[in-house]
mmCIF file of C-alpha atoms in Angstrom:
data_model
loop_
_atom_site.group_PDB
_atom_site.id
_atom_site.type_symbol
_atom_site.label_atom_id
_atom_site.label_comp_id
_atom_site.label_asym_id
_atom_site.label_seq_id
_atom_site.Cartn_x
_atom_site.Cartn_y
_atom_site.Cartn_z
ATOM 1 C CA MET G 164 -15.106 16.401 6.928
ATOM 2 C CA ALA G 165 -13.799 13.412 7.871
ATOM 3 C CA GLU G 166 -10.071 13.385 8.959
ATOM 4 C CA ILE G 167 -7.440 12.432 7.036
ATOM 5 C CA LYS G 168 -5.363 10.121 8.629
ATOM 6 C CA ARG G 169 -1.573 10.600 8.718
ATOM 7 C CA THR G 170 0.240 8.176 5.860
ATOM 8 C CA LYS G 171 1.526 5.326 8.131
ATOM 9 C CA TYR G 172 2.961 3.683 4.867
ATOM 10 C CA LEU G 173 3.286 3.210 1.118
ATOM 11 C CA LYS G 174 3.605 -0.130 -0.964
ATOM 12 C CA LEU G 175 4.837 1.308 -4.103
ATOM 13 C CA PRO G 176 3.794 0.329 -7.498
ATOM 14 C CA LEU G 177 7.374 -0.856 -8.117
ATOM 15 C CA GLN G 178 8.413 -4.655 -8.329
ATOM 16 C CA PHE G 179 12.016 -5.815 -8.869
ATOM 17 C CA ASP G 180 13.724 -8.920 -10.047
ATOM 18 C CA ARG G 181 14.353 -11.084 -7.069
ATOM 19 C CA GLN G 182 16.852 -13.322 -8.461
ATOM 20 C CA ALA G 183 19.184 -10.547 -9.658
ATOM 21 C CA LEU G 184 18.735 -9.064 -6.239
ATOM 22 C CA VAL G 185 20.375 -11.944 -4.318
ATOM 23 C CA ARG G 186 22.813 -11.887 -7.194
ATOM 24 C CA ASP G 187 24.363 -8.910 -6.589
ATOM 25 C CA LEU G 188 24.067 -9.393 -2.654
ATOM 26 C CA GLU G 189 26.070 -12.609 -3.104
ATOM 27 C CA GLN G 190 28.700 -10.450 -4.655
ATOM 28 C CA VAL G 191 29.030 -8.618 -0.938
ATOM 29 C CA MET G 192 28.069 -10.879 1.795
ATOM 30 C CA ARG G 193 31.510 -11.894 2.501
ATOM 31 C CA LEU G 194 32.401 -8.189 3.120
ATOM 32 C CA SER G 195 32.447 -6.952 6.424
ATOM 33 C CA TRP G 196 29.442 -5.896 7.719
ATOM 34 C CA LEU G 197 29.282 -3.215 10.520
ATOM 35 C CA PRO G 198 26.992 -3.876 13.748
ATOM 36 C CA HIS G 199 24.461 -1.269 13.899
ATOM 37 C CA PHE G 200 25.852 1.801 15.800
ATOM 38 C CA ASN G 201 23.339 1.995 18.501
ATOM 39 C CA ARG G 202 24.066 -0.862 20.510
ATOM 40 C CA GLN G 203 21.109 -0.244 23.126
ATOM 41 C CA GLY G 204 18.313 -0.466 20.479
ATOM 42 C CA TYR G 205 18.949 -4.131 19.044
ATOM 43 C CA THR G 206 19.647 -7.360 20.547
ATOM 44 C CA GLY G 207 21.284 -10.172 18.733
ATOM 45 C CA SER G 208 23.203 -8.947 14.852
ATOM 46 C CA TRP G 209 22.368 -6.511 12.700
ATOM 47 C CA SER G 210 24.380 -4.753 10.559
ATOM 48 C CA ALA G 211 25.011 -2.680 7.364
ATOM 49 C CA LEU G 212 26.543 -2.446 4.388
ATOM 50 C CA PRO G 213 26.829 1.558 3.117
ATOM 51 C CA LEU G 214 26.129 2.142 -0.764
ATOM 52 C CA TYR G 215 25.991 5.495 -0.870
ATOM 53 C CA ALA G 216 27.579 7.451 1.711
ATOM 54 C CA PRO G 217 28.759 10.983 2.326
ATOM 55 C CA GLY G 218 32.241 11.443 0.466
ATOM 56 C CA GLY G 219 31.386 7.672 -0.514
ATOM 57 C CA ASP G 220 33.026 6.541 2.226
ATOM 58 C CA PRO G 221 32.499 2.729 2.748
ATOM 59 C CA ASN G 222 32.466 2.270 6.465
ATOM 60 C CA ASN G 223 29.981 5.261 7.311
ATOM 61 C CA ILE G 224 26.440 3.682 7.887
ATOM 62 C CA ILE G 225 24.831 6.707 9.384
ATOM 63 C CA ALA G 226 22.109 8.075 7.383
ATOM 64 C CA LEU G 227 20.822 11.990 8.151
ATOM 65 C CA ASN G 228 17.870 13.294 7.001
ATOM 66 C CA THR G 229 19.583 16.389 5.431
ATOM 67 C CA ASP G 230 20.515 17.638 1.833
ATOM 68 C CA GLU G 231 24.021 19.294 3.047
ATOM 69 C CA THR G 232 26.032 16.608 2.675
ATOM 70 C CA SER G 233 27.869 15.142 -0.220
ATOM 71 C CA VAL G 234 26.248 11.399 -0.851
ATOM 72 C CA SER G 235 27.798 9.159 -3.272
ATOM 73 C CA GLU G 236 28.494 5.716 -4.398
ATOM 74 C CA THR G 237 30.613 3.487 -2.222
ATOM 75 C CA PRO G 238 33.549 1.313 -3.680
ATOM 76 C CA THR G 239 30.401 -1.287 -2.448
ATOM 77 C CA LEU G 240 28.516 -0.523 -5.297
ATOM 78 C CA SER G 241 30.938 -1.427 -8.417
ATOM 79 C CA ALA G 242 30.236 -5.376 -7.892
ATOM 80 C CA CYS G 243 26.421 -4.968 -7.737
ATOM 81 C CA SER G 244 25.231 -3.666 -11.541
ATOM 82 C CA TYR G 245 21.707 -4.394 -10.511
ATOM 83 C CA PHE G 246 21.551 -2.640 -7.088
ATOM 84 C CA LYS G 247 22.938 0.354 -9.523
ATOM 85 C CA GLU G 248 19.700 -0.260 -11.533
ATOM 86 C CA VAL G 249 17.226 -0.324 -9.187
ATOM 87 C CA ILE G 250 18.612 2.781 -7.738
ATOM 88 C CA SER G 251 18.509 4.634 -11.015
ATOM 89 C CA SER G 252 14.875 4.520 -10.612
ATOM 90 C CA PHE G 253 14.678 6.626 -7.889
ATOM 91 C CA LYS G 254 14.706 10.210 -9.457
ATOM 92 C CA CYS G 255 15.778 12.276 -6.479
ATOM 93 C CA SER G 256 18.687 13.297 -4.242
ATOM 94 C CA PHE G 257 19.641 10.655 -1.484
ATOM 95 C CA SER G 258 20.731 10.447 1.946
ATOM 96 C CA ALA G 259 22.076 7.249 2.104
ATOM 97 C CA ILE G 260 21.450 4.224 0.906
ATOM 98 C CA ARG G 261 22.279 0.681 2.534
ATOM 99 C CA LEU G 262 22.123 -2.880 3.252
ATOM 100 C CA LEU G 263 20.711 -3.798 5.961
ATOM 101 C CA ARG G 264 20.834 -7.258 7.535
ATOM 102 C CA LEU G 265 18.823 -8.778 10.371
ATOM 103 C CA GLU G 266 20.205 -12.395 11.075
ATOM 104 C CA PRO G 267 18.073 -15.235 13.226
ATOM 105 C CA GLY G 268 17.420 -14.520 16.701
ATOM 106 C CA GLY G 269 17.990 -10.626 16.012
ATOM 107 C CA TYR G 270 15.502 -7.664 17.680
ATOM 108 C CA ILE G 271 15.328 -4.051 16.594
ATOM 109 C CA LYS G 272 13.364 -2.708 19.445
ATOM 110 C CA PRO G 273 10.465 -0.435 19.461
ATOM 111 C CA HIS G 274 11.681 3.205 18.743
ATOM 112 C CA ARG G 275 11.163 6.242 16.179
ATOM 113 C CA ASP G 276 13.233 7.917 13.974
ATOM 114 C CA LEU G 277 14.196 12.014 14.250
ATOM 115 C CA LYS G 278 12.114 13.940 12.024
ATOM 116 C CA SER G 279 12.418 10.939 9.071
ATOM 117 C CA GLY G 280 8.866 10.994 7.223
ATOM 118 C CA TYR G 281 7.581 12.336 3.941
ATOM 119 C CA GLU G 282 5.968 15.556 6.075
ATOM 120 C CA ASP G 283 9.742 16.223 6.739
ATOM 121 C CA ASP G 284 11.165 16.154 3.066
ATOM 122 C CA PHE G 285 12.420 12.959 3.167
ATOM 123 C CA PHE G 286 11.352 9.240 2.692
ATOM 124 C CA ARG G 287 12.926 5.795 3.239
ATOM 125 C CA LEU G 288 12.354 2.633 1.248
ATOM 126 C CA HIS G 289 12.652 -1.009 1.920
ATOM 127 C CA ILE G 290 13.335 -3.695 -0.905
ATOM 128 C CA PRO G 291 13.521 -6.787 0.529
ATOM 129 C CA ILE G 292 16.159 -8.919 -0.840
ATOM 130 C CA VAL G 293 15.802 -12.231 1.327
ATOM 131 C CA THR G 294 13.479 -12.810 4.278
ATOM 132 C CA ASN G 295 11.533 -15.389 5.496
ATOM 133 C CA PRO G 296 7.696 -15.469 7.184
ATOM 134 C CA ARG G 297 8.724 -15.361 10.592
ATOM 135 C CA VAL G 298 10.106 -11.534 10.339
ATOM 136 C CA ASP G 299 7.895 -9.280 11.902
ATOM 137 C CA PHE G 300 7.965 -5.457 10.968
ATOM 138 C CA THR G 301 5.781 -3.411 13.017
ATOM 139 C CA LEU G 302 4.942 -0.196 12.674
ATOM 140 C CA GLU G 303 2.669 1.735 15.000
ATOM 141 C CA GLY G 304 1.204 -1.734 16.056
ATOM 142 C CA GLU G 305 0.514 -3.146 12.491
ATOM 143 C CA ARG G 306 2.375 -5.814 10.778
ATOM 144 C CA LEU G 307 3.571 -5.172 7.414
ATOM 145 C CA ILE G 308 4.380 -8.263 5.451
ATOM 146 C CA MET G 309 6.962 -7.373 2.823
ATOM 147 C CA GLY G 310 7.871 -9.518 0.227
ATOM 148 C CA PRO G 311 11.144 -9.833 -1.879
ATOM 149 C CA GLY G 312 11.593 -6.945 -4.348
ATOM 150 C CA GLU G 313 8.824 -5.164 -3.129
ATOM 151 C CA CYS G 314 8.933 -1.728 -2.599
ATOM 152 C CA TRP G 315 7.285 0.188 0.520
ATOM 153 C CA TYR G 316 7.839 3.753 2.422
ATOM 154 C CA THR G 317 7.620 3.872 5.813
ATOM 155 C CA ASN G 318 7.081 6.604 7.721
ATOM 156 C CA VAL G 319 9.793 6.115 10.836
ATOM 157 C CA ASN G 320 8.683 9.119 13.058
ATOM 158 C CA PHE G 321 5.625 6.471 14.184
ATOM 159 C CA VAL G 322 6.819 3.948 16.492
ATOM 160 C CA HIS G 323 8.250 0.390 14.712
ATOM 161 C CA SER G 324 10.421 -2.684 15.207
ATOM 162 C CA VAL G 325 11.884 -5.893 13.563
ATOM 163 C CA ALA G 326 11.873 -8.990 14.947
ATOM 164 C CA ASN G 327 13.592 -11.785 12.886
ATOM 165 C CA ARG G 328 12.266 -15.449 14.334
ATOM 166 C CA GLY G 329 13.022 -17.229 11.228
ATOM 167 C CA THR G 330 16.165 -19.489 10.434
ATOM 168 C CA SER G 331 17.524 -17.435 7.856
ATOM 169 C CA ASP G 332 19.026 -13.532 6.830
ATOM 170 C CA ARG G 333 16.431 -10.646 6.227
ATOM 171 C CA VAL G 334 18.443 -8.259 4.131
ATOM 172 C CA HIS G 335 16.811 -5.425 2.955
ATOM 173 C CA LEU G 336 17.970 -2.748 0.489
ATOM 174 C CA VAL G 337 17.243 0.491 2.101
ATOM 175 C CA ILE G 338 17.303 3.899 0.342
ATOM 176 C CA ASP G 339 16.688 7.171 2.103
ATOM 177 C CA GLY G 340 15.869 9.821 -0.414
ATOM 178 C CA GLN G 341 15.350 13.561 -0.317
ATOM 179 C CA ARG G 342 11.716 14.692 -1.215
ATOM 180 C CA ASN G 343 11.414 16.519 -5.143
ATOM 181 C CA ASP G 344 8.704 16.704 -7.413
ATOM 182 C CA TRP G 345 9.224 13.541 -8.645
ATOM 183 C CA SER G 346 8.730 11.634 -5.345
ATOM 184 C CA ASP G 347 5.552 13.796 -4.977
ATOM 185 C CA GLU G 348 3.998 12.852 -7.980
ATOM 186 C CA LEU G 349 4.260 9.218 -6.790
ATOM 187 C CA PHE G 350 3.003 9.538 -3.252
ATOM 188 C CA PHE G 351 0.491 11.801 -4.129
ATOM 189 C CA SER G 352 -1.155 9.585 -6.731
ATOM 190 C CA LEU G 353 -1.256 6.402 -3.924
ATOM 191 C CA ALA G 354 -2.438 9.100 -0.571
ATOM 192 C CA PRO G 355 -3.792 12.224 -0.113
ATOM 193 C CA GLU G 356 -1.142 14.831 -0.183
ATOM 194 C CA GLU G 357 -3.120 16.091 3.317
ATOM 195 C CA SER G 358 -1.987 12.813 4.987
ATOM 196 C CA PHE G 359 1.713 13.636 4.731
ATOM 197 C CA LEU G 360 1.218 17.149 6.884
ATOM 198 C CA ARG G 361 3.835 17.418 10.012
ATOM 199 C CA GLU G 362 2.619 16.852 13.486
ATOM 200 C CA GLU G 363 2.409 20.194 15.258
ATOM 201 C CA THR G 364 4.906 19.050 18.043
ATOM 202 C CA GLN G 365 7.557 15.774 17.327
ATOM 203 C CA THR G 366 8.821 13.938 20.283
ATOM 204 C CA CYS G 367 11.792 11.829 20.888
ATOM 205 C CA ASP G 368 13.244 9.579 23.086
ATOM 206 C CA VAL G 369 15.428 12.386 24.874
ATOM 207 C CA ILE G 370 17.361 9.634 27.237
ATOM 208 C CA THR G 371 18.103 7.241 24.211
ATOM 209 C CA VAL G 372 19.277 9.859 21.743
ATOM 210 C CA ARG G 373 21.686 10.821 24.556
ATOM 211 C CA ARG G 374 22.844 6.945 24.856
ATOM 212 C CA MET G 375 23.378 7.165 21.073
ATOM 213 C CA ILE G 376 25.371 10.345 21.252
ATOM 214 C CA GLU G 377 27.841 8.617 23.722
ATOM 215 C CA GLU G 378 28.319 5.635 21.725
ATOM 216 C CA LEU G 379 29.099 7.298 18.432
ATOM 217 C CA GLU G 380 31.561 9.531 20.880
ATOM 218 C CA GLN G 381 33.956 6.941 20.766
ATOM 219 C CA GLN G 382 33.819 5.847 16.594
ATOM 220 C CA GLU G 383 36.407 8.360 15.080
ATOM 221 C CA ASN G 384 34.935 9.172 12.214
ATOM 222 C CA GLU G 385 33.089 12.465 10.344
ATOM 223 C CA GLY G 386 30.148 10.557 10.133
ATOM 224 C CA ALA G 387 29.871 10.050 13.501
ATOM 225 C CA LYS G 388 30.983 13.250 14.468
ATOM 226 C CA ALA G 389 28.217 14.679 11.756
ATOM 227 C CA LEU G 390 25.233 12.446 13.310
ATOM 228 C CA ILE G 391 25.833 13.759 17.020
ATOM 229 C CA LYS G 392 25.655 17.494 15.415
ATOM 230 C CA GLU G 393 22.192 16.447 14.478
ATOM 231 C CA LEU G 394 21.134 14.554 17.409
ATOM 232 C CA GLU G 395 22.487 17.504 19.767
ATOM 233 C CA GLY G 396 20.622 20.125 17.603
ATOM 234 C CA LYS G 397 17.195 17.672 17.885
ATOM 235 C CA LEU G 398 17.720 17.701 21.579
ATOM 236 C CA ARG G 399 17.888 21.500 22.256
ATOM 237 C CA ILE G 400 14.468 21.969 20.491
ATOM 238 C CA THR G 401 12.981 18.884 22.668
ATOM 239 C CA THR G 402 10.635 19.265 24.902
ATOM 240 C CA SER G 403 8.982 16.287 25.690
ATOM 241 C CA PHE G 404 9.882 12.349 24.803
ATOM 242 C CA THR G 405 8.075 9.507 24.055
ATOM 243 C CA PRO G 406 9.014 5.711 26.151
ATOM 244 C CA ASN G 407 8.946 3.713 23.292
ATOM 245 C CA SER G 408 11.643 5.625 20.913
ATOM 246 C CA GLU G 409 14.757 4.535 20.781
#
């Protein structure tokens, strides 16, 4: 029997209105975007606007793979009717929904996220709003070209990086969902169920996770405290690490 490879990414059979996405983005571009908290993990300008966050906190850009925290709309979403329509397409609970902006010259270094694949009862979706041909999103050595309005699942347990070598912003609507029967039906229609099995041992970069904790300790908000707790738990069960992790 041929070995079934783990699914690294999927292009979902969904296409959203590009112009409507851009119109909503224009409504929020003048707001204060929050720099990503992991300053060691990127160069240039990488920032976020939360649309769904724990307690609806507009200053919490942290995404946790957990269903223990009550996640709700932030005030930012009130001006974005089409984003609401897009979000309603996904019949699941959410861990976070954010706009992520990588400005020209920005580079997100190769890394893995902690237990953040479909096999971990979690999925991350990217819906590009604005992008350019010189954006390189690389997942496990393969470049993914994501077009505006498309919807992609990426298994971020695998090593990935992003470079914006163009002259315009790259902004994605990023949805972190909780796996359920609805998502199983969708995902398993596109790839074998067996391809979403969890690795026996998942590893992370201990050194960089500790750096993340140190940076989060400088932030005085409940979201940072929650992520510190989550990361400390991961460190306690980690026995090895890979050099490419964030």
